[in-house]
Structure formats: structure tokens, C-alpha cells
């Protein structure tokens, strides 16, 4: 009987490098072990390179990333041997995760060696440990691509190099795993969110650019590896089965984040990520569920921010009233709702490009109007380009979010306080999105998105359904806008452009929805987090953000058009599923009414 963790070479695609399978696996293990050992040796002789890679016997900085990927490579390699206790790592019996982890080890190590050489002035600055890890990671990579492919029956003869690599990395669907007790599933969910919190906190807390880039390389290839191994699919099945536990674990992990940060700078990044992600989730109602291309969505964020700022008691407010926060947030959400209905009612009878142009125009009209309400070009309402500064901090039940507080032995500053407030609002938005998507109106949105003509023929009032989506999306953006205005302490028209250097703006919001996965709940949250975190950590990318994001979207459309988190419908739409294949003739050889023997 064939071990499911040892794919037969005769049923697999040809390897890129001819080498016996057993020897290739031994070589991968040996190469990864060598790379791991090298991390305990000095990689450079001077501490001028950030992270201090001069210490022998104690890995630090980028060495820890190489150590992590090398250790994972060894574990997955042992899993392919059928080692008891490790078989669950590759339930589909595939080599694709091993190749991706070898790529992660080589990519992280190679980048580190290149960064040392570039920053310090040549490879002469490399110590023996760097060569040991570099050679080990290269050997592991070459041997990993000598393993047979995991796509049974695939003939790679005549394919170009890119096609052969794709065939080699492709993995079949994992075999169903054994059922586990509910208590074990709950522990796995809790452990997964704990690991996720640690990884996110580590990434956001990276102290220098080189470490963050190395972290990105490690995270991308490692996530791809565990996805190919089927572990993400198995975790998704567990979270679907224990939905309440999943939401509770996610909320607790998010609450713990500001307590893991020693600097207000990173807590501020976390608060802004939540604002960006919440607005992106609201846009997902409009674009992902209803299929309405809105290019001026950031204007609704501005409407909520301006409305809340005007009633917040700011000294520069032209209204001169001071509402409590609960009333200010209702004013912001209500103003965005009204504007959503007023803008949507005359424009939602348009479709496609025409609707996109109109919404883009609304976004620009909003920004220009806020500039003109300065007392010269129009009535003095918004102070024009100066905006509304000095917005007072929020006070809830006597708890001033603008000052530091000691909570359970930890000190939370203003960014941490606003992060926790925004987390509650994000939870509300997630609940609204989830309930709406699963409701009758949510199914009507999907029907309109797929085919408005067919949906109308089935009795769905397309205009009313689209107007509800537009109004709901605007309201969710207004909720986030009220908190954003108080967090930044000022509101100006330049914050709400179609495409600017500082998110959130309409282009970045749309990119977050597409990158994360349209129509999903967690997709826009992940997409927004990536699009905000990466520019915040890589300051040198500020002048090339739109170019780099455009390239990222092109690559995404080529490799994973359904987004990072795939909606089931999109996955069927963008990938060949065999639904339209010609039926097997063996099933039609028997005349109708006659059954085969043994059937």
C-alpha cells in the first residue's frame, strides 16, 4: 500500500531537475539543517548592519527568520518520510509545501546576504556563518525542485520554464483529514489566532527596513506553503464549525495587540489599519456584494468625519455645539447615510463605467466643496483648505481617550485607547456585513452582481436593492470617519482624494477589496492591513506606491485573480473546475436501461 505522504513519481509531473526522489529528500533535509546551523555563527564582522549579526551562538535579527524557515523546511521534509506525529503537516501527501519553504529559506538568506553586502560595501563583509547558511539554503532549494511534481498525469513536455515551475508547485486537493474532537478543534483555533497575533505583532514591531522586508519574504512563502499543504483549508473548516469560538478568539487576540506594543507609534499604525480596514469592508458591500464600482467612496468617510468634527465642540467649528460622542457618531453615520441616498438615487440607474465615472465625480465634488466653504468662495462652514483642527478627544463614561491610562499593569496611550474604540466599531461593522451578506437582501445583491437582467426578471427590484447597498456602505464609512477625525485631531479636504500619498483614499480602498477578496468578510480586512502596513514600514516606497500597487494587482490577477481570501463563486469563475468537460465515455457505453455488472 502506497504511503499518502510519498507521492509516486510515476503519477506525478516530471521534476525540473532529474534526481532520485529519496536522494532529493535527504538533500533537502541536509541543506536546511546546514542553513539552520549557519544561523548560530556570525554573518558579519561589524555591528554596523542593523540587528547585530556578529554574535556566535545566538541568532539575531534576520538570522532568526532564516532559522525559522529552515526549521519549518526540516519539519515538512520529515513529514514526507511519514514520521509519526508529523504526517498532519502534509495531509495531501504533496511536495509543494516543501518547495515553497525551501524558497522561503533561500529568499530570506539571499536577501540578507545581499543587504549586508550593499549596506557595508561588498561581500568581503560576510563571515563564514553567512556562507554556510547561504550554501545550505541553495542546496535545499535545488534538491526541492528535484522532487517530482504533485499534479498527477501532468505532461510538462514542451512547456516553457514558467509553466513547468507552476506545474511543479501545483498541489492537488488534500485528502480529507480524520475527524477530531471538538475540544481539540477549539484548541487549534485558539493556537492559530495566538500565532497570528504573534506574527502580526512581530511584523508591525520590526525596527528597521531590512528586517521588515525579510519578514515579508518569510511570511509570504510560509503562508503559501501551509496553504498548499491544506492546513489553511482544514483550519477554515474548523472555524466554520466553531464560528462563535472563532469570532471570540479573533476579538480577544485583537484586544491583546496594543498590550504587546512598547511604542505608541505601532499602536497608532494598528488604529489606522482598523479604520482603513473598516472602510474597506463597507466598500466591500458596494463592490464585492452588489457589484457597483464606486470610485468616490472615500467621500463618505469625509462626510462622517466633517459632520462629527462640526458637532464635537472644536474651537474652529462654525456650528459651535458640543455633542457627546454617542451623539456625534450618530450624526456622522446619519450624514453619510443621507449623502449616500442623495447621491445614489439619481446615479444608480447607470451601470458599469458610467456609474464609476459619476461616483468618481462625486468624490472630487465633495473635496472641492469642502475647499470652497471657506467664507470667500462660499459660506464659512469648513474653513476651506485649513479644515477643522483642534478636535477634542473623545470621552466615554468619564474615560478620556486622549490621555494615558494604566490597564492591568500596562500603560495605554492615546493611540491604544483609540485602537480599542475602533476595534469595537470594527466588530459592529463585521456583524452588520455578516448579517447582511447572509440575509435575503444579501442574496439579492449577489444576484444583481452576477446578472442584473436575470435578477430583475426574477422579481428583484434592482434599483431599490442597489440603493440599499449604497446607503449601507456609506453609513459604515461614516462610522469610521467619526473616529478618524478625533484620532487625527484635524479634518482637511486633502485627506479625501481619489489617489493620494496617504491612505485611506478611494484607489487604496478599492485595491484593498480586490487584493483581499471581493465578497468575503476577512478579505478586505487582510487587504487593507497589508496596503497600510507595507507603506508605513517602508518609507522609501512613498514616491512609488501607486506603481508598486499596480504591479501587485497585475501579479495578483495573473496568479490569484479571486484575491487572497477566495470567495467560492469567484474561485469557480476564475479557475478551471472541470464542470464543462466532456463526460467520460465509460459512463455512457452501457445502453439506457441496462446496468453494468457489479454496479
XYZ file of C-alpha atoms in Angstrom:
599
model
C 0.000 0.000 0.000
C 1.409 3.380 -1.016
C 2.063 5.899 1.733
C -0.068 9.002 1.123
C 2.889 11.140 2.175
C 5.122 9.711 -0.531
C 3.686 10.545 -3.946
C 4.653 8.055 -6.593
C 6.872 9.514 -9.272
C 5.012 7.640 -11.971
C 1.799 9.528 -11.130
C 3.378 12.947 -10.864
C 4.653 15.695 -13.093
C 8.302 15.487 -14.074
C 10.737 17.337 -11.773
C 12.661 20.338 -13.045
C 15.960 18.708 -12.014
C 16.383 14.946 -12.540
C 17.403 13.345 -9.235
C 16.185 10.228 -7.374
C 13.314 11.118 -5.046
C 14.864 9.613 -1.911
C 18.198 11.335 -2.525
C 16.416 14.632 -3.192
C 14.547 14.451 0.109
C 17.735 13.608 2.021
C 19.475 16.526 0.330
C 16.674 18.965 1.184
C 16.878 17.939 4.834
C 20.661 18.208 4.883
C 20.648 21.607 3.155
C 18.026 23.043 5.512
C 19.947 21.682 8.517
C 23.118 23.335 7.250
C 21.291 26.644 6.815
C 19.952 26.353 10.362
C 23.377 25.626 11.817
C 24.797 28.649 10.000
C 22.432 30.979 11.883
C 24.347 30.217 15.100
C 27.539 31.570 13.529
C 28.470 35.208 12.870
C 27.313 36.545 9.471
C 29.332 39.767 9.516
C 32.236 41.151 11.496
C 30.758 44.589 12.267
C 27.661 45.634 14.170
C 27.026 48.477 11.700
C 24.476 46.280 9.929
C 21.207 46.557 11.922
C 20.384 43.594 14.101
C 23.962 42.821 15.164
C 24.744 39.619 13.257
C 28.244 39.383 14.752
C 27.397 37.120 17.707
C 28.273 33.418 17.563
C 25.870 31.022 19.246
C 22.960 33.477 19.465
C 20.946 34.218 16.281
C 19.506 37.700 15.983
C 17.643 39.907 13.524
C 17.372 38.397 10.069
C 19.151 35.244 11.249
C 16.024 34.349 13.233
C 13.958 34.409 10.046
C 16.348 32.039 8.293
C 16.350 29.801 11.368
C 12.522 29.730 11.351
C 12.161 28.862 7.664
C 14.941 26.273 7.833
C 13.300 24.598 10.838
C 9.943 24.508 9.026
C 11.625 23.036 5.946
C 13.107 20.255 8.070
C 9.729 19.521 9.700
C 7.924 19.304 6.363
C 10.715 17.162 4.936
C 10.363 14.746 7.854
C 6.609 14.747 7.252
C 7.157 13.391 3.734
C 9.040 10.488 5.316
C 5.889 9.574 7.245
C 7.414 10.348 10.655
C 4.734 9.710 13.321
C 3.329 12.931 14.728
C 4.297 14.973 11.656
C 2.132 13.414 8.955
C -0.606 16.002 9.565
C 1.674 18.684 8.101
C 1.132 17.290 4.591
C -2.288 15.612 4.668
C -2.424 15.657 0.874
C 0.948 13.939 0.526
C 2.451 16.755 -1.530
C 5.920 18.174 -2.091
C 4.726 21.688 -2.998
C 4.934 22.996 0.611
C 8.496 21.734 0.853
C 9.495 23.590 -2.305
C 7.880 26.817 -1.072
C 9.624 26.595 2.296
C 12.942 25.955 0.563
C 12.227 29.102 -1.473
C 11.487 30.974 1.772
C 14.790 29.872 3.316
C 16.784 30.740 0.215
C 14.927 34.029 -0.342
C 15.365 35.263 3.217
C 19.008 34.181 3.406
C 19.867 35.534 -0.034
C 18.223 38.859 0.693
C 20.131 39.157 3.984
C 23.475 38.448 2.335
C 22.690 40.951 -0.397
C 21.619 43.592 2.129
C 24.814 43.120 4.147
C 26.929 43.456 1.010
C 25.020 46.527 -0.181
C 24.955 48.342 3.169
C 28.539 47.591 4.200
C 30.235 47.718 0.809
C 30.815 44.245 -0.637
C 30.828 40.537 0.119
C 34.110 40.970 1.960
C 31.974 41.894 4.975
C 30.451 38.408 5.131
C 31.652 35.992 7.807
C 31.699 32.141 7.482
C 28.232 31.750 9.016
C 26.708 33.671 6.115
C 28.352 31.377 3.558
C 27.257 28.269 5.480
C 23.600 29.337 5.581
C 23.689 30.608 2.005
C 25.147 27.360 0.648
C 22.772 25.230 2.731
C 19.693 27.146 1.557
C 20.838 26.875 -2.078
C 21.355 23.114 -1.794
C 17.923 22.714 -0.190
C 16.303 24.758 -2.965
C 17.922 22.790 -5.795
C 17.041 19.479 -4.182
C 13.437 20.609 -3.549
C 12.938 21.233 -7.258
C 14.394 17.813 -7.970
C 11.372 16.260 -6.236
C 8.546 15.093 -8.519
C 5.603 17.416 -9.146
C 2.341 16.918 -7.326
C -0.086 17.107 -10.246
C -0.862 13.529 -11.310
C -0.929 12.902 -15.023
C 0.530 16.279 -15.967
C 2.762 16.191 -19.014
C 5.249 19.049 -18.885
C 6.983 18.124 -22.135
C 7.241 21.186 -24.345
C 6.216 23.615 -21.600
C 8.320 26.691 -21.003
C 10.169 27.228 -17.738
C 7.369 29.280 -16.154
C 4.757 26.627 -16.967
C 6.972 23.856 -15.608
C 7.519 25.762 -12.379
C 3.781 26.285 -11.995
C 3.146 22.577 -12.613
C 5.864 21.707 -10.126
C 4.469 23.986 -7.413
C 0.863 22.995 -8.025
C -0.588 20.667 -5.421
C -3.741 18.562 -5.643
C -6.600 18.999 -3.217
C -5.651 17.488 0.150
C -7.312 14.253 1.210
C -9.978 14.579 3.891
C -8.405 14.550 7.329
C -9.609 12.430 10.210
C -12.300 13.960 12.393
C -11.001 15.412 15.647
C -12.850 16.044 18.941
C -14.469 19.432 19.432
C -12.115 20.306 22.285
C -9.105 19.670 20.040
C -10.604 21.821 17.285
C -11.161 24.678 19.737
C -7.558 24.427 20.972
C -6.297 24.514 17.383
C -8.350 27.656 16.659
C -7.047 29.383 19.790
C -3.460 28.397 18.949
C -3.869 29.628 15.364
C -5.041 33.067 16.495
C -2.271 33.237 19.109
C 0.311 32.510 16.405
C -1.367 35.045 14.112
C -1.214 37.710 16.826
C 2.463 36.987 17.450
C 3.344 37.141 13.753
C 1.403 40.386 13.217
C 2.894 41.997 16.327
C 6.377 40.919 15.231
C 5.875 42.347 11.751
C 4.496 45.681 12.915
C 7.228 45.978 15.567
C 10.171 45.428 13.199
C 12.701 48.127 13.995
C 14.349 48.619 10.588
C 13.562 48.271 6.899
C 15.799 45.285 6.178
C 14.129 43.202 8.895
C 10.634 44.074 7.634
C 11.479 43.101 4.046
C 12.930 39.813 5.278
C 9.782 39.295 7.350
C 7.616 39.838 4.251
C 9.614 37.275 2.251
C 9.330 34.743 5.058
C 5.634 35.373 5.681
C 4.573 35.206 2.019
C 6.305 31.926 1.202
C 5.415 30.326 4.540
C 1.746 31.226 4.135
C 1.794 29.838 0.594
C 3.396 26.627 1.896
C 0.848 25.953 4.610
C -1.913 26.792 2.127
C -0.567 24.262 -0.368
C -0.314 21.713 2.431
C -4.032 22.076 3.015
C -3.620 23.367 6.570
C -5.465 26.624 5.857
C -8.374 24.692 4.340
C -8.543 22.446 7.406
C -8.415 25.482 9.712
C -11.184 27.148 7.683
C -13.341 24.051 8.128
C -12.753 24.184 11.878
C -13.566 27.887 12.106
C -16.771 27.343 10.119
C -17.769 24.583 12.533
C -16.883 26.628 15.634
C -17.914 30.069 14.417
C -18.652 31.558 17.827
C -15.323 30.379 19.228
C -13.559 31.770 16.154
C -15.072 35.234 16.488
C -14.338 35.272 20.218
C -10.714 34.203 19.680
C -10.232 36.795 16.951
C -11.674 39.550 19.152
C -9.537 38.570 22.155
C -6.399 38.410 20.002
C -7.161 41.863 18.603
C -7.708 43.265 22.105
C -4.319 41.917 23.189
C -2.460 43.682 20.366
C -1.918 47.132 21.967
C -0.658 45.426 25.130
C 2.113 43.779 23.080
C 3.454 47.123 21.837
C 6.013 49.194 23.694
C 5.651 52.250 21.434
C 2.635 54.422 20.648
C 3.899 54.588 17.060
C 2.936 50.981 16.359
C -0.360 51.259 18.258
C -1.176 54.250 16.034
C -0.454 52.140 12.968
C -2.794 49.496 14.354
C -5.575 52.053 14.935
C -5.218 53.426 11.402
C -5.234 49.898 9.989
C -8.569 49.259 11.714
C -10.009 52.498 10.282
C -8.758 51.599 6.802
C -10.000 48.011 7.112
C -13.441 49.056 8.371
C -13.947 51.460 5.464
C -12.741 48.779 3.042
C -15.290 46.357 4.495
C -18.011 48.936 3.913
C -16.843 49.335 0.312
C -16.983 45.560 0.001
C -20.754 45.770 0.468
C -20.974 48.048 -2.561
C -18.326 46.462 -4.802
C -17.972 42.902 -3.544
C -21.606 42.009 -2.866
C -23.645 44.332 -5.085
C -21.055 44.682 -7.883
C -21.239 48.505 -8.030
C -17.909 50.123 -8.959
C -17.652 53.144 -6.635
C -14.553 55.287 -7.227
C -15.544 58.089 -4.850
C -16.247 56.043 -1.754
C -13.722 57.889 0.411
C -16.029 60.935 0.253
C -18.453 59.176 2.611
C -15.605 58.764 5.087
C -15.059 62.521 4.795
C -18.748 63.305 5.267
C -18.771 61.355 8.538
C -15.526 62.955 9.723
C -16.645 66.516 8.905
C -20.112 66.034 10.417
C -18.669 64.672 13.672
C -15.977 67.388 13.778
C -18.563 70.170 13.417
C -20.535 68.961 16.450
C -17.532 67.896 18.545
C -17.019 71.247 20.266
C -13.869 72.164 18.324
C -12.903 75.817 18.730
C -12.762 76.249 14.944
C -16.183 74.697 14.306
C -18.606 77.096 12.647
C -21.577 75.499 14.429
C -20.283 75.882 17.972
C -22.002 72.911 19.590
C -20.547 70.079 21.633
C -22.319 66.740 21.374
C -21.292 63.700 23.417
C -19.543 61.015 21.400
C -22.559 58.740 21.074
C -24.490 61.625 19.505
C -21.544 62.712 17.318
C -21.111 59.218 15.903
C -24.822 59.067 15.097
C -24.564 62.458 13.366
C -21.588 61.263 11.301
C -23.231 57.984 10.307
C -26.562 59.714 9.610
C -24.958 62.394 7.444
C -23.152 59.735 5.397
C -26.406 57.781 5.055
C -28.259 60.855 3.763
C -25.497 61.666 1.282
C -25.435 58.039 0.152
C -29.150 58.132 -0.630
C -28.973 61.575 -2.275
C -26.069 60.554 -4.488
C -27.285 57.021 -5.172
C -30.899 57.851 -6.061
C -30.130 59.676 -9.339
C -26.988 57.724 -10.300
C -27.675 54.054 -9.575
C -29.736 53.670 -12.728
C -26.375 53.775 -14.509
C -24.184 50.726 -14.885
C -20.535 49.809 -15.314
C -18.150 52.510 -16.468
C -20.809 55.236 -16.384
C -21.517 54.592 -12.699
C -17.776 54.574 -11.955
C -17.336 57.969 -13.658
C -20.257 59.509 -11.756
C -19.016 58.249 -8.365
C -15.515 59.476 -9.177
C -17.003 62.866 -9.933
C -18.891 62.878 -6.618
C -15.672 62.226 -4.740
C -13.961 65.175 -6.405
C -17.018 67.423 -5.966
C -17.007 66.686 -2.234
C -13.343 67.616 -1.859
C -13.722 70.829 -3.905
C -16.870 71.796 -1.996
C -15.108 71.403 1.345
C -12.374 73.682 -0.004
C -14.862 76.306 -1.175
C -16.851 76.529 2.076
C -14.255 78.941 3.436
C -16.150 82.236 3.764
C -14.835 83.606 0.457
C -15.989 81.250 -2.303
C -18.978 80.228 -0.213
C -20.334 80.278 3.334
C -17.820 79.710 6.105
C -18.620 76.170 7.226
C -15.469 74.049 6.882
C -12.677 76.703 6.969
C -11.665 75.694 3.437
C -8.256 74.140 2.975
C -7.366 74.776 6.629
C -10.017 72.289 7.682
C -11.215 71.861 11.250
C -8.217 71.495 13.603
C -8.062 71.040 17.380
C -10.848 68.460 17.509
C -11.145 67.464 21.193
C -10.568 63.888 22.265
C -13.429 61.521 22.929
C -14.646 60.951 26.469
C -16.744 57.845 27.170
C -18.213 57.397 30.649
C -15.529 59.685 32.045
C -12.729 57.785 30.274
C -10.708 60.337 28.275
C -9.177 58.586 25.272
C -6.661 61.379 24.779
C -4.603 60.663 27.890
C -2.668 57.608 29.060
C -4.277 55.065 31.360
C -2.898 52.116 33.297
C -4.778 48.912 32.475
C -3.773 45.604 34.124
C -0.226 46.833 34.642
C 0.121 48.147 31.070
C 0.097 51.794 30.030
C -2.202 52.608 27.119
C -1.607 55.937 25.383
C -3.961 57.808 23.075
C -3.329 55.526 20.045
C -4.002 52.419 22.139
C -7.237 53.887 23.501
C -8.479 54.766 20.037
C -7.409 51.353 18.776
C -9.701 49.665 21.315
C -12.580 52.008 20.414
C -12.067 51.348 16.717
C -11.971 47.632 17.452
C -15.491 47.827 18.893
C -16.698 49.723 15.819
C -14.986 47.173 13.571
C -16.826 44.405 15.410
C -20.117 46.223 14.766
C -19.294 46.640 11.074
C -18.259 42.985 10.751
C -21.526 41.905 12.374
C -23.568 44.121 10.051
C -21.687 42.851 6.995
C -22.037 39.220 8.014
C -25.754 39.510 8.776
C -26.410 41.462 5.593
C -24.497 39.048 3.375
C -26.391 36.050 4.776
C -29.785 37.717 4.571
C -32.348 37.834 1.804
C -31.115 41.262 0.731
C -27.558 39.905 0.608
C -28.589 37.154 -1.789
C -30.349 39.786 -3.875
C -27.097 41.806 -4.015
C -25.214 38.782 -5.280
C -27.913 38.118 -7.876
C -27.682 41.713 -9.100
C -23.898 41.440 -9.247
C -23.948 38.246 -11.293
C -26.680 39.250 -13.776
C -28.913 42.263 -13.147
C -31.197 41.478 -16.078
C -31.849 37.934 -14.892
C -32.322 39.111 -11.298
C -34.856 41.733 -12.404
C -36.698 39.096 -14.413
C -36.969 37.007 -11.240
C -38.740 39.834 -9.422
C -35.868 41.640 -7.684
C -36.180 45.420 -7.640
C -32.681 46.179 -8.854
C -32.719 49.919 -8.167
C -34.004 49.565 -4.604
C -31.556 46.770 -3.799
C -28.596 48.736 -5.147
C -29.677 51.874 -3.279
C -29.771 49.907 -0.004
C -26.218 48.645 -0.652
C -25.030 52.162 -1.467
C -26.641 53.630 1.650
C -25.354 50.873 3.944
C -21.814 51.187 2.603
C -21.909 54.961 3.098
C -23.151 54.564 6.682
C -20.341 52.155 7.600
C -17.787 54.577 6.153
C -19.321 57.407 8.188
C -18.917 55.405 11.400
C -15.189 55.034 10.768
C -14.906 58.680 9.747
C -16.110 59.927 13.124
C -13.277 58.103 14.902
C -10.689 59.098 12.294
C -11.435 62.800 12.797
C -10.907 62.558 16.554
C -7.793 60.364 16.224
C -6.020 62.749 13.830
C -7.437 65.805 15.713
C -7.983 67.548 12.389
C -10.033 67.153 9.229
C -8.895 68.651 5.898
C -10.106 68.187 2.295
C -6.730 66.787 1.180
C -7.326 63.666 3.283
C -10.122 62.515 0.972
C -8.716 62.228 -2.527
C -9.172 59.576 -5.178
C -5.449 58.753 -5.123
C -3.029 60.296 -2.666
C 0.163 59.503 -0.826
C -1.609 58.813 2.467
C -4.382 56.212 2.787
C -7.259 55.857 3.087
C -8.240 57.094 -0.365
C -10.580 55.640 -2.961
C -7.857 53.945 -5.011
C -6.304 52.236 -1.991
C -9.691 51.181 -0.643
C -10.652 49.588 -3.955
C -7.246 47.905 -4.162
C -7.717 46.529 -0.625
C -11.059 44.951 -1.561
C -9.687 43.399 -4.762
C -6.446 42.240 -3.151
C -8.140 40.723 -0.107
C -11.015 39.105 -1.977
C -14.293 40.659 -3.093
C -17.439 39.469 -1.369
C -15.629 37.950 1.634
C -15.616 39.209 5.216
C -11.961 38.709 6.116
C -10.528 39.535 2.676
C -10.819 43.356 2.840
C -9.537 43.323 6.423
C -6.380 41.500 5.323
C -6.010 43.546 2.129
C -6.369 46.848 3.986
C -3.887 45.739 6.646
C -1.269 44.893 4.018
C -1.790 48.053 1.969
C -1.489 50.281 5.029
C 1.248 48.420 6.884
C 3.696 47.981 3.999
C 3.963 51.707 3.059
C 4.031 52.653 6.752
C 7.046 50.401 7.336
C 8.803 51.038 4.014
C 9.080 54.793 3.852
C 11.279 54.736 0.751
C 8.292 53.432 -1.233
C 6.248 56.608 -0.694
C 7.004 58.021 -4.152
C 6.295 54.731 -5.926
C 3.224 53.476 -4.079
C 0.778 53.599 -6.974
C 3.279 52.000 -9.350
C 4.072 49.169 -6.942
C 0.435 48.556 -6.082
C -0.402 48.473 -9.789
C 2.284 45.839 -10.321
C 0.978 43.891 -7.316
C -2.550 43.886 -8.750
C -1.280 42.681 -12.141
C 0.626 39.839 -10.481
C -2.436 39.030 -8.393
C -4.676 38.874 -11.460
C -2.181 36.521 -13.083
C -1.668 34.162 -10.152
C -4.736 34.502 -7.901
C -7.494 36.578 -9.522
C -10.003 35.725 -6.777
C -7.862 37.520 -4.148
C -6.032 36.334 -1.051
C -9.243 35.079 0.572
C -11.214 33.374 -2.165
C -14.964 33.675 -2.449
C -16.405 30.338 -3.555
C -18.166 31.836 -6.569
C -15.048 33.724 -7.660
C -12.933 30.616 -7.269
C -15.247 28.678 -9.598
C -15.338 31.578 -12.026
C -11.596 32.188 -12.337
C -10.319 28.604 -12.265
C -10.972 25.543 -14.376
C -13.165 23.202 -12.374
C -13.985 20.566 -15.000
C -17.704 21.311 -14.855
C -17.899 21.755 -18.614
C -15.672 18.806 -19.533
C -16.973 16.132 -21.896
C -18.436 13.262 -19.843
C -16.362 10.115 -19.550
C -17.350 7.715 -22.340
C -17.061 4.780 -19.963
C -20.168 6.069 -18.262
C -22.180 6.043 -21.493
C -21.051 2.748 -23.032
C -23.957 0.881 -21.442
C -27.320 1.322 -23.197
C -30.049 3.114 -21.281
C -31.949 0.745 -19.027
C -29.091 -1.766 -18.823
C -26.920 -1.874 -15.720
C -23.292 -2.972 -15.651
C -22.257 -5.988 -13.685
C -21.295 -5.156 -10.174
C -22.989 -1.749 -10.279
